[in-house]
PDB file of C-alpha atoms in Angstrom:
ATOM      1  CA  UNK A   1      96.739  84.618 -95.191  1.00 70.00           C
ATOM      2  CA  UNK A   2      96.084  82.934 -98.252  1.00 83.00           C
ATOM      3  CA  UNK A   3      94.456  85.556 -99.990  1.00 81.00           C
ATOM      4  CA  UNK A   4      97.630  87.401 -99.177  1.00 82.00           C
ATOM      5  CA  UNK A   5     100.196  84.961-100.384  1.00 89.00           C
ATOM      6  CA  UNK A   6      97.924  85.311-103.389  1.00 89.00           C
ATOM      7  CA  UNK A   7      97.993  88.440-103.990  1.00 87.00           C
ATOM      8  CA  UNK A   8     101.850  88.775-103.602  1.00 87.00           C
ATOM      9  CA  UNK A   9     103.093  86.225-105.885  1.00 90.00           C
ATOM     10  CA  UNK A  10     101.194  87.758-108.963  1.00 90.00           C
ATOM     11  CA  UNK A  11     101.799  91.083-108.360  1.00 86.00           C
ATOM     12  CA  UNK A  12     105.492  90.080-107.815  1.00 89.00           C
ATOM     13  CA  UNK A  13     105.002  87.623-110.762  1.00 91.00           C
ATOM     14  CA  UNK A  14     103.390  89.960-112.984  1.00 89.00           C
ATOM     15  CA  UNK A  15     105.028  93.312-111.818  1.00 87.00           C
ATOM     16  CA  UNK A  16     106.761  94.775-115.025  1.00 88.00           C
ATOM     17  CA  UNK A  17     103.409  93.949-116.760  1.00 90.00           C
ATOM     18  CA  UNK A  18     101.544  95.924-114.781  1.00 87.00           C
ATOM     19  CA  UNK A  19     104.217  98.800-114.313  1.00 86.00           C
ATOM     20  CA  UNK A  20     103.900  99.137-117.868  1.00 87.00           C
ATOM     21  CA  UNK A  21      99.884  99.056-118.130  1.00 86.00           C
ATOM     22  CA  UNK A  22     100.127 101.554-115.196  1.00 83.00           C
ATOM     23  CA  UNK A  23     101.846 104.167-117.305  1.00 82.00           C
ATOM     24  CA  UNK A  24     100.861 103.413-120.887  1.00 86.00           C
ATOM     25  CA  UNK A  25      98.089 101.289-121.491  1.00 86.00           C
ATOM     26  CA  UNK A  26      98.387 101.299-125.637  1.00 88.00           C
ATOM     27  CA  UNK A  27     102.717 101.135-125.209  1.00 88.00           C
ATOM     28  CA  UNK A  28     101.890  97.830-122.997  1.00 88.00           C
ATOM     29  CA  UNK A  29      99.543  96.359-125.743  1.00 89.00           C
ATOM     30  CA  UNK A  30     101.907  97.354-128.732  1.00 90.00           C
ATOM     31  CA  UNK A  31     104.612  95.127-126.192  1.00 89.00           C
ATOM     32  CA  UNK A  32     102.694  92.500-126.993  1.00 90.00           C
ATOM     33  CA  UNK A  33     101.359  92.061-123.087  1.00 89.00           C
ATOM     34  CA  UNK A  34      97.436  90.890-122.816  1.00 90.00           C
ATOM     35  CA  UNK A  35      96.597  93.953-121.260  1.00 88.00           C
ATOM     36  CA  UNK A  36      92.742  92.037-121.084  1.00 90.00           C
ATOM     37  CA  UNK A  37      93.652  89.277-118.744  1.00 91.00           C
ATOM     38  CA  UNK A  38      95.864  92.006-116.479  1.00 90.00           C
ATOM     39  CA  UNK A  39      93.088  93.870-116.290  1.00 89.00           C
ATOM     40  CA  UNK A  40      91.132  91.217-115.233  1.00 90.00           C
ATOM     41  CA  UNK A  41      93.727  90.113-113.277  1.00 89.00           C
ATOM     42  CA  UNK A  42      93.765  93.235-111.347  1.00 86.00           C
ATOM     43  CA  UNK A  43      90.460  93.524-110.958  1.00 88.00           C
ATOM     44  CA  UNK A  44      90.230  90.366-109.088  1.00 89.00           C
ATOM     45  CA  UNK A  45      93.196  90.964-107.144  1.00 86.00           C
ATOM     46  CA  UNK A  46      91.258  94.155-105.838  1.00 84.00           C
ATOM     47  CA  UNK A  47      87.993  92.743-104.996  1.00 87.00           C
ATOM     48  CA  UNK A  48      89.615  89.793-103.234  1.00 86.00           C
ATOM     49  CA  UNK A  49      91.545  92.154-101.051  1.00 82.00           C
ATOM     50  CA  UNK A  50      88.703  94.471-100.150  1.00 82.00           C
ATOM     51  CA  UNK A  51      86.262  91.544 -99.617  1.00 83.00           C
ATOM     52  CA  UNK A  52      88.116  89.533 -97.510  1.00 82.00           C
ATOM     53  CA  UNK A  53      89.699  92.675 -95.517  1.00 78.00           C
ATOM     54  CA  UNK A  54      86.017  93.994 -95.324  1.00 76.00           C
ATOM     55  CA  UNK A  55      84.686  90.859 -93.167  1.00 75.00           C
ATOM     56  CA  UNK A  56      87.847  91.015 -91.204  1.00 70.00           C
ATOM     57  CA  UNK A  57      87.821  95.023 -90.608  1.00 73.00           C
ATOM     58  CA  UNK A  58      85.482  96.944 -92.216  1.00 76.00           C
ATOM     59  CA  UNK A  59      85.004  98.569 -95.508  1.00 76.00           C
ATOM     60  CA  UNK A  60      85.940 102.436 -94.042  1.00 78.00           C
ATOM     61  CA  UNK A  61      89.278 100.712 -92.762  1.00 83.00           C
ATOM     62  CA  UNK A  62      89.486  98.876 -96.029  1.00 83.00           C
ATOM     63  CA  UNK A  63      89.516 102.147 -98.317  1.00 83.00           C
ATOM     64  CA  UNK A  64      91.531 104.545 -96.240  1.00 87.00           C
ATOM     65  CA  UNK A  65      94.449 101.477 -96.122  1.00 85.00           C
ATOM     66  CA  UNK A  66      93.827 101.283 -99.423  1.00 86.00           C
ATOM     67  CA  UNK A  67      94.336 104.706-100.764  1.00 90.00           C
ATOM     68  CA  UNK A  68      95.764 107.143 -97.924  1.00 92.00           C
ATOM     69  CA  UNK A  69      99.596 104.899 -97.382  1.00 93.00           C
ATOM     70  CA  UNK A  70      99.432 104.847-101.023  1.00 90.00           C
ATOM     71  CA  UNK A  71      98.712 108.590-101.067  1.00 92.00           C
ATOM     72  CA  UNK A  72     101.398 109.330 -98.159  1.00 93.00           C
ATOM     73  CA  UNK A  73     104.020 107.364-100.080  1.00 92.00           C
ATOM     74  CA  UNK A  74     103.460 109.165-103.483  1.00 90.00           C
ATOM     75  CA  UNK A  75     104.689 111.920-101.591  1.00 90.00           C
ATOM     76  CA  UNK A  76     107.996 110.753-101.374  1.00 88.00           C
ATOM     77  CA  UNK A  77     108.258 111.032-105.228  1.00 79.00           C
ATOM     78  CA  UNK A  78     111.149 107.760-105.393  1.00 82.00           C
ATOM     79  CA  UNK A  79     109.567 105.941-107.970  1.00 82.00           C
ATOM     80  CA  UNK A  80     106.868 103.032-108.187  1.00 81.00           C
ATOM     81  CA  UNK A  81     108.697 100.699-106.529  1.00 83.00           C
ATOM     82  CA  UNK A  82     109.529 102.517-103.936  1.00 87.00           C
ATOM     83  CA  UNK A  83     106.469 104.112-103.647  1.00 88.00           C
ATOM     84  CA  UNK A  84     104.920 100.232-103.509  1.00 85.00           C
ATOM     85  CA  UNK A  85     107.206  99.635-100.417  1.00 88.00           C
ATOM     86  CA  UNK A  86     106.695 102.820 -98.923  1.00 91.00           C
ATOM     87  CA  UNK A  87     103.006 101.692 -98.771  1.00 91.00           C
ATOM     88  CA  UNK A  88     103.204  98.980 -97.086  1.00 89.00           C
ATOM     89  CA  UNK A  89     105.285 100.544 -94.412  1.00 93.00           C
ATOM     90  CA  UNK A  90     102.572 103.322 -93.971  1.00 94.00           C
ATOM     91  CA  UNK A  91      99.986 100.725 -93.776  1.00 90.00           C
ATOM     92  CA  UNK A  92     101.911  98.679 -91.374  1.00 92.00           C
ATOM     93  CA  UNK A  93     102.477 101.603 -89.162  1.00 93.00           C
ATOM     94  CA  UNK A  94      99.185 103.336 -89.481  1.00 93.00           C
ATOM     95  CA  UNK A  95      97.584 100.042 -88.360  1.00 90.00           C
ATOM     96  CA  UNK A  96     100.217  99.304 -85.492  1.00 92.00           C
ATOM     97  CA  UNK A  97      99.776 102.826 -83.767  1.00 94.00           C
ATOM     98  CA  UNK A  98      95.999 102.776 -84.337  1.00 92.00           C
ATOM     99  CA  UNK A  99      95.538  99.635 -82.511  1.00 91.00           C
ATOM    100  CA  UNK A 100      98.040 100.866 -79.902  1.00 94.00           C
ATOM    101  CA  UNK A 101      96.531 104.328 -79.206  1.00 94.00           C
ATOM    102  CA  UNK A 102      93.344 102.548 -79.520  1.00 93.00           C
ATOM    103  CA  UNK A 103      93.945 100.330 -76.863  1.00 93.00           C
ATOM    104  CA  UNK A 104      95.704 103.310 -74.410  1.00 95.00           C
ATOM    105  CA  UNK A 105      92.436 105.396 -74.682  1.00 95.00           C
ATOM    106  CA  UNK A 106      90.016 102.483 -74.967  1.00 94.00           C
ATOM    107  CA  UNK A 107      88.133 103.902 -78.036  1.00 92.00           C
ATOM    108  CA  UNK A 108      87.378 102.282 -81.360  1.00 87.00           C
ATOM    109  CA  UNK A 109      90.356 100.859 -83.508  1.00 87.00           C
ATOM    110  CA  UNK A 110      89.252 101.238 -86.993  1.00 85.00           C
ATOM    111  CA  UNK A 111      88.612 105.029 -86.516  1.00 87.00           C
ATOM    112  CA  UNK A 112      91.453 105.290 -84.952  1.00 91.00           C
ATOM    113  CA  UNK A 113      93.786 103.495 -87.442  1.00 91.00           C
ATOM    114  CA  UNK A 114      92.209 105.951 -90.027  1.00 91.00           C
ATOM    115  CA  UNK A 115      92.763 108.901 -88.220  1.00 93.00           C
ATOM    116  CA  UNK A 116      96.601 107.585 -87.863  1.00 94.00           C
ATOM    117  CA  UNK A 117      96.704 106.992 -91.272  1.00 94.00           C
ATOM    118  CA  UNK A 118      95.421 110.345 -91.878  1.00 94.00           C
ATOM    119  CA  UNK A 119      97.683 111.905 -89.450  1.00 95.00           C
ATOM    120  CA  UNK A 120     100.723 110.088 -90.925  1.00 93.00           C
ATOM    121  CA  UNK A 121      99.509 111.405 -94.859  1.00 94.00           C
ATOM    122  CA  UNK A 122      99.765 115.364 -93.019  1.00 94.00           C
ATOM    123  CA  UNK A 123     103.190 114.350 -91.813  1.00 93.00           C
ATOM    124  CA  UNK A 124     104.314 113.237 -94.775  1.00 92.00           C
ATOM    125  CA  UNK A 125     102.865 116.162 -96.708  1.00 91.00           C
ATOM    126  CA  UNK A 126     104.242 118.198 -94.341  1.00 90.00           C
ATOM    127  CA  UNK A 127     107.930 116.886 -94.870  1.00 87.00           C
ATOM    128  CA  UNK A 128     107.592 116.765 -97.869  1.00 83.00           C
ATOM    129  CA  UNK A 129     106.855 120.368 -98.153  1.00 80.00           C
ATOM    130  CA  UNK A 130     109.549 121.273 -96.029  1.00 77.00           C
ATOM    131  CA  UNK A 131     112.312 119.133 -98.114  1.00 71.00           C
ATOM    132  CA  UNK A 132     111.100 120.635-101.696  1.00 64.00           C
ATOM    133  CA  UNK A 133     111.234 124.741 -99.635  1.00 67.00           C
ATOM    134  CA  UNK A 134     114.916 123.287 -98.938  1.00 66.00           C
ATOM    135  CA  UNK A 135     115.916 121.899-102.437  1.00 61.00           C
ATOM    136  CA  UNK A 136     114.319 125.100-103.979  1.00 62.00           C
ATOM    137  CA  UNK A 137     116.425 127.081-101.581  1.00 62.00           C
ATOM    138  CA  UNK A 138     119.631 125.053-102.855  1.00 60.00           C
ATOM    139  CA  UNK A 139     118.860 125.656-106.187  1.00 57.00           C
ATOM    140  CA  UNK A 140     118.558 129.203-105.908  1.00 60.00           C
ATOM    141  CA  UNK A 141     121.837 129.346-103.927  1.00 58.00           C
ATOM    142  CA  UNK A 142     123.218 127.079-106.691  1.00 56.00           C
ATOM    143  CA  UNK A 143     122.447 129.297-109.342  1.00 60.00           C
ATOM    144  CA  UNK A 144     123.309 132.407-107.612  1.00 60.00           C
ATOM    145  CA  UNK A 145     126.576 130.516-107.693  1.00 57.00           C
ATOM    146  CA  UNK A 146     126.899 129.950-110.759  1.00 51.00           C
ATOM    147  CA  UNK A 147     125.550 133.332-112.060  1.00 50.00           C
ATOM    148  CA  UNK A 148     128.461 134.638-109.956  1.00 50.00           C
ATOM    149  CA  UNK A 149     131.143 132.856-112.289  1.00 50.00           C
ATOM    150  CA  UNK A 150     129.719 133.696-115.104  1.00 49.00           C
ATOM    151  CA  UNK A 151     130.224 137.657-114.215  1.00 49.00           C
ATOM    152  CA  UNK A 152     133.321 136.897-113.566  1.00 46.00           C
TER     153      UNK A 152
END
């Protein structure tokens, strides 16, 4: 719990910082931000998280949380912050239907949170798929549109 409090207030505290080192590493030093200690920072941040979620769950649980939500929500395409949030909420509900279908078919529950995590980055993928073949679809349409006026 600590760890986590941790781990939120300097993100949260240090947020644009590392938005910008995220994007531009050389922009963010030019800004004048000590892109050394946020590195560091991060680093730290990292290995506290997957050391203290390793004891508690295992390092396969541990990686897949840590990169397949992150994955899923990238697939939204609304932005860092939103893909931050998104996250979480992937991680919160790959975790809560793992441990509940885990539980219903007595098997083991980090497998199974990875293979809901998995399951939720297809679903995603999948929608997201679908909404681009409909906004490509509009834009055609729109065009057509468009093209139409022009002719007349």
């Amino acid at each position: 719990l600590i760890a986590g409090l941790l781990v939120i207030s300097l993100v949260y505290r240090y947020y644009t910082e590392l938005v910008l080192i995220a994007f531009d590493e050389e922009v963010a030093r030019v800004s004048g931000v000590n892109t050394n200690f946020l590195n560091l920072l991060f680093s730290l941040l990292t290995a506290l998280v997957v050391v203290v979620g390793m004891q508690v769950v295992g390092i396969l649980l541990v990686s897949a949380l840590m990169v397949i939500p992150v994955a899923s929500a990238h697939l939204l395409r609304r932005g860092f912050r939103a893909t931050l949030a998104w996250a979480v909420v992937f991680s919160a509900l790959a975790v809560t239907c793992g441990l509940a279908l885990a539980f219903l078919l007595d098997i083991a529950p980090g497998g199974t949170i990875v293979i809901t995590a998995v399951a939720g980055y297809i679903l995603t993928l999948l929608g997201s798929r679908i909404q681009l073949s409909k906004l490509g679809n509009c834009a055609k349409l729109a065009s057509g549109i468009s093209g139409d006026q022009k002719n007349d």
